[in-house]
Amino acid sequence: MMHFISRRLETARSFLRPLRLSLAGLAVAFGATSAQAQPANAPLTLNIVDVGGAFNLLQTAIESYSVQHPNVKFNFKKATAIDLPKTLAAVTPANPGDIDMVLGGTDILATGIDQGFWINVLPDHANRFPGLMDRYLPEARRMQALANNQALAVVFALGGPLLEYNPAKVGVVPQTPQELLAWCKANPGRFTYARPANSGPGRTFLMGLPYLLGDKDPKDPAYGWQKTWAFLKDLNSCIDVYPVTTGGLMKELGAGGRDMTVSTTGWDINQRALGTVPRHFRIGAFNNMTWINDTQYMMVPKGVTGQRLNVVLDLMVHLLKREQQALTYDTGYFYPGPAIKNVPFSLAPDASQKVLRDFGRVEYVLWGLNRPQTQPLTAERMNVAFKMWDDAVAKPK
């Protein structure tokens, strides 16, 4: 069965080219170089902060930069999309802070754009990334359009929303939002999802519902989500608590504290590969779902200047090279992983290939072929959606 899944995963990549899906394996040459690469002449330590689990995908690639540039070292830190803005808001010319790069998803990207935290990577430094837009996979390029020129997409995921569940507790997985609501009310406290402002699966679920429910405008949470907000308020009646992080929720699911939650391709594969969630747990897709794609971005806080900025930009070039992108298959955390063309599954490290053979699902190939994809909300509207959820859904409880 695993051989079959692996073979289907490779075969699907060839079919997905004309269908505009962004699984890795498109054969277009990639040879990014830095137009003005100037490695540090003196010892330099850069501080990299991970908000969305990107170290799983990129830490090895970042460390490989030090092999080529021994004077450059890295401190790796983690933060949440809820807490990091407080740190960034304290940065002033007199207090430049100690963060040189932020890796994270659409949540911290949107917050940073809204609050003016990020430098303009493009077009201010476009000469460092010649032809980058043409090197992106088609769907990753669409995700890049959400960055407002203030970040660069570095990995790409098919996304969700999906339902991950314990088959011993959930006999027939819900296939519509109405069936999910009925199951939740019949089993109070056994289903929940993490706060969307700090959870990839949580916000994917939030942004996927307007398509499932037939709302007036799936891209306008303020005026086009009447059915979605009504549904979420109703669903709130059988949810006891919304965890702060997806990782904590997955531990609850694996330990039997929950029977079902929302998920994405990467969270499903990775958490089973790590043993956090039992291998035999299953995944379900809603009828007529639209994939909400996901991306991790590289962002640079304002205040990073001079040689530090020069090396950070050179590191960004490094991480978008073919060899480093091949590492992003990782343990399935952000499935498939690469954001650029010409990084087929066969280039992934042996350990990554084994994980995807053992824990990948043929369903992802089939659902990827016959379900449409779209991008998340813009930064401005995503912030509106987060605030409305916090005010109208979570707070009443």
Short mmCIF file of C-alpha atoms in Angstrom, two decimals:
data_model
loop_
_atom_site.label_atom_id
_atom_site.label_comp_id
_atom_site.label_asym_id
_atom_site.label_seq_id
_atom_site.Cartn_x
_atom_site.Cartn_y
_atom_site.Cartn_z
CA MET A 1 0.00 0.00 0.00
CA MET A 2 2.84 2.39 0.89
CA HIS A 3 4.52 1.64 -2.45
CA PHE A 4 1.22 2.42 -4.14
CA ILE A 5 0.92 5.73 -2.30
CA SER A 6 4.48 6.70 -3.21
CA ARG A 7 3.94 5.80 -6.86
CA ARG A 8 0.68 7.77 -6.95
CA LEU A 9 2.34 10.78 -5.33
CA GLU A 10 5.03 10.83 -8.01
CA THR A 11 2.56 10.18 -10.84
CA ALA A 12 0.21 12.90 -9.64
CA ARG A 13 2.87 15.54 -9.90
CA SER A 14 3.01 15.10 -13.65
CA PHE A 15 -0.77 15.42 -13.93
CA LEU A 16 -0.94 18.48 -11.70
CA ARG A 17 1.11 20.73 -13.99
CA PRO A 18 -1.72 21.65 -16.39
CA LEU A 19 -4.22 21.73 -13.53
CA ARG A 20 -2.30 24.56 -11.83
CA LEU A 21 -1.79 22.66 -8.59
CA SER A 22 1.42 23.36 -6.80
CA LEU A 23 2.85 20.03 -5.76
CA ALA A 24 6.58 19.85 -6.21
CA GLY A 25 8.19 18.37 -9.28
CA LEU A 26 7.83 20.89 -12.11
CA ALA A 27 10.90 20.75 -14.33
CA VAL A 28 11.98 24.35 -14.82
CA ALA A 29 15.63 25.22 -14.20
CA PHE A 30 16.42 27.15 -11.03
CA GLY A 31 19.70 28.89 -10.43
CA ALA A 32 19.14 31.81 -8.05
CA THR A 33 22.18 33.77 -7.10
CA SER A 34 22.56 36.90 -5.06
CA ALA A 35 23.28 39.89 -7.24
CA GLN A 36 25.09 41.62 -4.39
CA ALA A 37 26.05 38.81 -2.03
CA GLN A 38 28.60 40.08 0.47
CA PRO A 39 29.22 37.56 3.25
CA ALA A 40 30.10 38.89 6.66
CA ASN A 41 33.78 39.71 7.02
CA ALA A 42 33.65 39.75 10.83
CA PRO A 43 31.89 37.25 13.11
CA LEU A 44 28.15 37.86 13.09
CA THR A 45 25.29 36.15 14.95
CA LEU A 46 21.80 36.51 13.56
CA ASN A 47 18.63 35.95 15.57
CA ILE A 48 15.92 33.99 13.73
CA VAL A 49 12.44 33.70 15.22
CA ASP A 50 10.02 30.94 14.21
CA VAL A 51 6.33 31.68 14.64
CA GLY A 52 4.75 28.86 12.63
CA GLY A 53 6.94 25.77 13.01
CA ALA A 54 9.21 26.68 10.09
CA PHE A 55 12.32 25.42 11.89
CA ASN A 56 11.02 21.93 11.15
CA LEU A 57 11.50 22.74 7.49
CA LEU A 58 14.31 25.26 7.36
CA GLN A 59 16.66 24.99 10.33
CA THR A 60 18.99 22.52 8.62
CA ALA A 61 19.04 24.71 5.52
CA ILE A 62 19.78 27.79 7.61
CA GLU A 63 22.62 26.02 9.40
CA SER A 64 24.07 24.98 6.04
CA TYR A 65 24.62 28.69 5.34
CA SER A 66 27.17 28.71 8.17
CA VAL A 67 29.07 25.92 6.44
CA GLN A 68 29.57 28.20 3.45
CA HIS A 69 30.06 31.32 5.63
CA PRO A 70 31.77 30.24 8.87
CA ASN A 71 31.72 33.78 10.29
CA VAL A 72 27.91 33.71 10.43
CA LYS A 73 26.17 31.92 13.31
CA PHE A 74 22.51 31.75 14.28
CA ASN A 75 20.38 31.90 17.40
CA PHE A 76 17.06 30.11 16.95
CA LYS A 77 14.08 31.31 18.94
CA LYS A 78 10.37 30.47 18.94
CA ALA A 79 7.39 32.73 19.54
CA THR A 80 3.65 32.78 18.95
CA ALA A 81 1.73 34.99 16.58
CA ILE A 82 0.00 36.39 19.66
CA ASP A 83 3.12 37.34 21.64
CA LEU A 84 5.66 38.36 18.98
CA PRO A 85 3.84 41.58 17.94
CA LYS A 86 4.32 42.93 21.48
CA THR A 87 8.08 42.46 21.10
CA LEU A 88 8.18 44.00 17.64
CA ALA A 89 6.05 46.96 18.73
CA ALA A 90 8.75 47.92 21.25
CA VAL A 91 11.39 48.29 18.51
CA THR A 92 12.48 51.90 17.94
CA PRO A 93 15.56 53.56 16.42
CA ALA A 94 16.94 53.78 19.94
CA ASN A 95 15.92 50.20 20.71
CA PRO A 96 16.49 48.19 17.50
CA GLY A 97 15.67 44.86 19.11
CA ASP A 98 17.36 41.53 18.60
CA ILE A 99 15.33 39.93 15.82
CA ASP A 100 16.87 39.76 12.36
CA MET A 101 14.40 37.49 10.56
CA VAL A 102 10.95 36.10 11.28
CA LEU A 103 9.68 32.88 9.76
CA GLY A 104 5.94 32.42 9.92
CA GLY A 105 2.61 32.00 8.23
CA THR A 106 -0.18 34.25 7.11
CA ASP A 107 -1.14 35.09 10.70
CA ILE A 108 2.07 36.89 11.71
CA LEU A 109 2.49 38.21 8.15
CA ALA A 110 -0.93 39.87 8.33
CA THR A 111 -0.34 41.30 11.80
CA GLY A 112 3.06 42.67 10.78
CA ILE A 113 1.69 44.29 7.63
CA ASP A 114 -1.15 45.84 9.61
CA GLN A 115 1.18 47.24 12.27
CA GLY A 116 4.03 48.22 9.94
CA PHE A 117 6.69 45.86 11.29
CA TRP A 118 8.34 44.64 8.07
CA ILE A 119 10.76 46.13 5.59
CA ASN A 120 9.84 46.15 1.91
CA VAL A 121 11.81 43.21 0.54
CA LEU A 122 10.45 43.94 -2.93
CA PRO A 123 11.02 46.02 -4.91
CA ASP A 124 13.65 47.60 -2.63
CA HIS A 125 15.91 44.53 -2.85
CA ALA A 126 14.62 42.93 -6.05
CA ASN A 127 18.13 42.85 -7.52
CA ARG A 128 19.01 40.22 -4.93
CA PHE A 129 16.30 37.90 -6.29
CA PRO A 130 16.45 38.02 -10.11
CA GLY A 131 13.53 36.28 -11.82
CA LEU A 132 12.12 34.98 -8.53
CA MET A 133 8.47 35.30 -9.53
CA ASP A 134 9.07 33.01 -12.50
CA ARG A 135 10.82 30.47 -10.29
CA TYR A 136 7.90 30.10 -7.91
CA LEU A 137 5.40 27.29 -8.42
CA PRO A 138 2.16 28.81 -9.76
CA GLU A 139 0.20 28.52 -6.51
CA ALA A 140 3.17 29.65 -4.42
CA ARG A 141 3.41 32.72 -6.65
CA ARG A 142 -0.23 33.47 -5.88
CA MET A 143 0.57 33.15 -2.19
CA GLN A 144 3.47 35.56 -2.68
CA ALA A 145 0.98 38.12 -3.94
CA LEU A 146 -0.47 38.27 -0.40
CA ALA A 147 2.85 39.46 1.02
CA ASN A 148 2.44 43.11 0.00
CA ASN A 149 6.12 43.01 -1.02
CA GLN A 150 7.02 42.78 2.68
CA ALA A 151 7.96 39.09 2.77
CA LEU A 152 9.03 36.21 0.55
CA ALA A 153 7.24 32.86 0.37
CA VAL A 154 9.70 30.08 1.19
CA VAL A 155 7.57 26.92 1.50
CA PHE A 156 4.15 25.93 0.15
CA ALA A 157 1.39 23.62 1.41
CA LEU A 158 -1.74 22.28 -0.21
CA GLY A 159 -3.56 23.02 3.05
CA GLY A 160 -7.10 22.08 4.14
CA PRO A 161 -9.59 22.23 5.81
CA LEU A 162 -9.67 18.55 6.76
CA LEU A 163 -11.02 16.56 9.69
CA GLU A 164 -8.61 14.31 11.58
CA TYR A 165 -10.21 11.73 13.83
CA ASN A 166 -9.97 8.58 15.91
CA PRO A 167 -11.80 5.91 13.89
CA ALA A 168 -12.62 4.00 17.08
CA LYS A 169 -14.64 6.99 18.33
CA VAL A 170 -15.97 8.51 15.10
CA GLY A 171 -17.82 5.89 13.11
CA VAL A 172 -18.72 7.97 10.05
CA VAL A 173 -16.72 11.16 9.59
CA PRO A 174 -18.84 14.24 8.85
CA GLN A 175 -18.80 15.31 5.22
CA THR A 176 -20.62 18.62 5.55
CA PRO A 177 -20.55 21.43 8.12
CA GLN A 178 -24.08 20.48 9.15
CA GLU A 179 -23.00 16.90 9.85
CA LEU A 180 -20.05 18.20 11.87
CA LEU A 181 -22.36 20.39 13.93
CA ALA A 182 -24.71 17.47 14.57
CA TRP A 183 -21.82 15.23 15.64
CA CYS A 184 -20.40 17.92 17.92
CA LYS A 185 -23.74 18.47 19.65
CA ALA A 186 -24.15 14.72 20.12
CA ASN A 187 -20.62 14.50 21.55
CA PRO A 188 -20.00 17.77 23.44
CA GLY A 189 -16.39 18.51 24.27
CA ARG A 190 -15.02 15.84 21.94
CA PHE A 191 -14.39 18.20 19.02
CA THR A 192 -12.57 21.52 19.01
CA TYR A 193 -10.11 23.56 16.98
CA ALA A 194 -7.31 25.96 17.93
CA ARG A 195 -7.68 29.73 17.91
CA PRO A 196 -7.43 30.82 14.24
CA ALA A 197 -5.13 33.77 14.96
CA ASN A 198 -2.46 31.33 16.17
CA SER A 199 -3.21 28.11 14.29
CA GLY A 200 -2.78 27.12 10.66
CA PRO A 201 -5.53 24.46 10.75
CA GLY A 202 -7.75 26.83 12.76
CA ARG A 203 -7.58 29.65 10.26
CA THR A 204 -7.79 27.22 7.32
CA PHE A 205 -11.07 25.93 8.78
CA LEU A 206 -12.26 29.50 9.31
CA MET A 207 -11.48 30.54 5.73
CA GLY A 208 -12.75 27.30 4.20
CA LEU A 209 -16.23 27.46 5.73
CA PRO A 210 -17.59 30.28 3.51
CA TYR A 211 -16.98 28.07 0.45
CA LEU A 212 -18.62 25.06 2.11
CA LEU A 213 -21.62 27.02 3.35
CA GLY A 214 -22.18 29.00 0.15
CA ASP A 215 -21.65 32.43 1.67
CA LYS A 216 -22.11 35.55 -0.43
CA ASP A 217 -18.42 36.48 -0.61
CA PRO A 218 -15.82 34.04 0.79
CA LYS A 219 -13.15 36.76 0.59
CA ASP A 220 -15.06 39.30 2.72
CA PRO A 221 -15.43 38.25 6.38
CA ALA A 222 -17.08 41.52 7.41
CA TYR A 223 -19.93 41.58 4.90
CA GLY A 224 -19.87 38.25 3.07
CA TRP A 225 -19.78 35.59 5.83
CA GLN A 226 -23.27 35.70 7.30
CA LYS A 227 -23.69 31.91 7.17
CA THR A 228 -20.17 31.26 8.46
CA TRP A 229 -20.51 33.41 11.58
CA ALA A 230 -23.92 31.94 12.35
CA PHE A 231 -22.51 28.41 11.98
CA LEU A 232 -19.49 29.09 14.19
CA LYS A 233 -21.65 30.59 16.94
CA ASP A 234 -23.86 27.49 16.84
CA LEU A 235 -20.81 25.20 16.86
CA ASN A 236 -19.50 27.13 19.88
CA SER A 237 -22.33 25.65 21.96
CA CYS A 238 -20.69 22.19 22.01
CA ILE A 239 -17.03 23.29 22.28
CA ASP A 240 -15.64 23.65 25.78
CA VAL A 241 -12.37 25.44 25.02
CA TYR A 242 -10.28 26.61 22.05
CA PRO A 243 -6.61 25.62 22.55
CA VAL A 244 -4.01 28.29 21.94
CA THR A 245 -1.77 26.14 19.72
CA THR A 246 -2.27 23.39 17.18
CA GLY A 247 0.59 21.39 18.70
CA GLY A 248 -1.12 21.28 22.08
CA LEU A 249 -4.39 20.23 20.49
CA MET A 250 -2.70 17.41 18.55
CA LYS A 251 -1.29 16.08 21.83
CA GLU A 252 -4.84 16.07 23.24
CA LEU A 253 -6.10 14.23 20.17
CA GLY A 254 -3.34 11.64 20.34
CA ALA A 255 -3.81 11.10 24.09
CA GLY A 256 -7.58 10.58 23.77
CA GLY A 257 -8.66 13.95 25.14
CA ARG A 258 -10.42 14.70 21.85
CA ASP A 259 -11.92 12.46 19.22
CA MET A 260 -11.81 14.82 16.24
CA THR A 261 -10.35 18.16 15.18
CA VAL A 262 -9.67 20.19 12.06
CA SER A 263 -6.36 19.57 10.33
CA THR A 264 -4.26 20.17 7.23
CA THR A 265 -2.19 17.85 5.07
CA GLY A 266 1.07 18.68 6.83
CA TRP A 267 -0.22 18.48 10.39
CA ASP A 268 -1.79 15.12 9.63
CA ILE A 269 1.33 13.57 8.10
CA ASN A 270 3.86 15.09 10.49
CA GLN A 271 2.08 14.38 13.76
CA ARG A 272 1.56 10.73 12.87
CA ALA A 273 5.17 10.43 11.70
CA LEU A 274 6.35 11.84 15.06
CA GLY A 275 4.03 9.54 17.01
CA THR A 276 2.07 12.39 18.61
CA VAL A 277 -1.07 11.12 16.90
CA PRO A 278 -1.49 7.35 16.38
CA ARG A 279 -0.59 6.13 12.94
CA HIS A 280 -4.02 4.60 12.31
CA PHE A 281 -5.97 7.84 12.87
CA ARG A 282 -7.83 8.86 9.73
CA ILE A 283 -8.52 11.97 7.71
CA GLY A 284 -11.75 13.16 6.12
CA ALA A 285 -12.57 15.85 3.58
CA PHE A 286 -15.76 17.86 3.30
CA ASN A 287 -17.86 17.40 0.21
CA ASN A 288 -17.27 20.20 -2.30
CA MET A 289 -14.36 21.61 -0.31
CA THR A 290 -12.04 24.26 -1.70
CA TRP A 291 -8.39 23.89 -0.66
CA ILE A 292 -7.11 26.89 1.28
CA ASN A 293 -3.40 26.92 0.47
CA ASP A 294 -0.78 27.87 3.04
CA THR A 295 2.73 29.30 2.98
CA GLN A 296 5.54 30.11 5.37
CA TYR A 297 7.18 33.47 4.72
CA MET A 298 10.52 35.11 5.44
CA MET A 299 10.09 38.58 6.99
CA VAL A 300 12.63 41.16 8.13
CA PRO A 301 11.73 43.62 10.90
CA LYS A 302 12.36 47.30 10.38
CA GLY A 303 15.53 48.29 12.18
CA VAL A 304 17.67 45.56 10.61
CA THR A 305 20.20 47.50 8.57
CA GLY A 306 23.76 47.53 7.28
CA GLN A 307 25.75 44.31 7.30
CA ARG A 308 23.04 42.46 9.23
CA LEU A 309 20.49 43.23 6.54
CA ASN A 310 22.95 42.31 3.81
CA VAL A 311 23.55 38.86 5.31
CA VAL A 312 19.84 38.29 6.04
CA LEU A 313 19.03 38.96 2.38
CA ASP A 314 21.81 36.61 1.31
CA LEU A 315 20.38 33.95 3.64
CA MET A 316 16.98 34.40 1.97
CA VAL A 317 18.59 33.80 -1.42
CA HIS A 318 20.24 30.68 0.02
CA LEU A 319 16.95 29.29 1.32
CA LEU A 320 15.32 29.66 -2.09
CA LYS A 321 17.97 27.58 -3.82
CA ARG A 322 17.03 24.18 -5.19
CA GLU A 323 19.22 22.22 -2.77
CA GLN A 324 17.77 23.93 0.30
CA GLN A 325 14.21 23.70 -0.98
CA ALA A 326 14.60 19.91 -1.27
CA LEU A 327 15.05 19.81 2.50
CA THR A 328 11.58 21.27 3.04
CA TYR A 329 9.88 17.94 2.35
CA ASP A 330 11.11 17.24 5.91
CA THR A 331 8.76 14.96 7.85
CA GLY A 332 5.67 16.08 5.97
CA TYR A 333 5.11 19.08 8.25
CA PHE A 334 4.23 21.40 5.36
CA TYR A 335 3.06 19.08 2.61
CA PRO A 336 4.48 19.05 0.05
CA GLY A 337 7.02 21.74 1.07
CA PRO A 338 8.99 23.35 -1.78
CA ALA A 339 7.79 26.72 -3.06
CA ILE A 340 9.91 26.76 -6.21
CA LYS A 341 9.97 24.73 -9.40
CA ASN A 342 12.27 21.85 -10.24
CA VAL A 343 12.42 20.28 -6.77
CA PRO A 344 10.88 16.83 -7.35
CA PHE A 345 10.18 14.35 -4.56
CA SER A 346 13.17 12.29 -5.73
CA LEU A 347 15.53 15.08 -4.54
CA ALA A 348 14.22 14.95 -0.99
CA PRO A 349 16.51 13.40 1.65
CA ASP A 350 16.07 9.65 2.08
CA ALA A 351 14.50 10.15 5.52
CA SER A 352 11.89 12.51 4.06
CA GLN A 353 11.09 10.11 1.25
CA LYS A 354 10.55 7.33 3.78
CA VAL A 355 8.19 9.47 5.88
CA LEU A 356 6.05 10.36 2.90
CA ARG A 357 6.00 6.76 1.69
CA ASP A 358 4.97 5.54 5.14
CA PHE A 359 2.61 8.32 6.25
CA GLY A 360 1.48 10.03 3.04
CA ARG A 361 -2.09 9.43 1.95
CA VAL A 362 -3.28 8.57 -1.52
CA GLU A 363 -6.36 10.64 -0.68
CA TYR A 364 -4.29 13.81 -0.95
CA VAL A 365 -3.40 12.98 -4.52
CA LEU A 366 -7.00 12.24 -5.44
CA TRP A 367 -8.48 15.23 -3.60
CA GLY A 368 -5.77 17.48 -5.01
CA LEU A 369 -6.77 16.47 -8.51
CA ASN A 370 -10.49 17.05 -8.22
CA ARG A 371 -10.92 19.94 -5.78
CA PRO A 372 -10.22 23.63 -6.49
CA GLN A 373 -7.57 25.67 -4.68
CA THR A 374 -7.59 29.26 -3.50
CA GLN A 375 -5.41 31.57 -1.46
CA PRO A 376 -6.09 32.84 2.07
CA LEU A 377 -7.55 36.26 2.75
CA THR A 378 -5.47 39.35 2.26
CA ALA A 379 -3.63 40.60 5.35
CA GLU A 380 -6.19 43.33 6.01
CA ARG A 381 -9.19 41.03 5.75
CA MET A 382 -7.50 38.23 7.66
CA ASN A 383 -7.03 40.59 10.59
CA VAL A 384 -10.73 41.48 10.35
CA ALA A 385 -11.64 37.78 10.42
CA PHE A 386 -9.40 37.12 13.45
CA LYS A 387 -10.92 40.01 15.39
CA MET A 388 -14.47 39.03 14.51
CA TRP A 389 -13.81 35.45 15.60
CA ASP A 390 -12.24 36.59 18.87
CA ASP A 391 -15.15 38.96 19.58
CA ALA A 392 -18.15 37.01 18.30
CA VAL A 393 -17.22 33.35 18.64
CA ALA A 394 -14.76 32.79 21.49
CA LYS A 395 -15.59 35.57 23.94
CA PRO A 396 -19.27 34.74 24.59
CA LYS A 397 -18.19 31.55 26.30
#
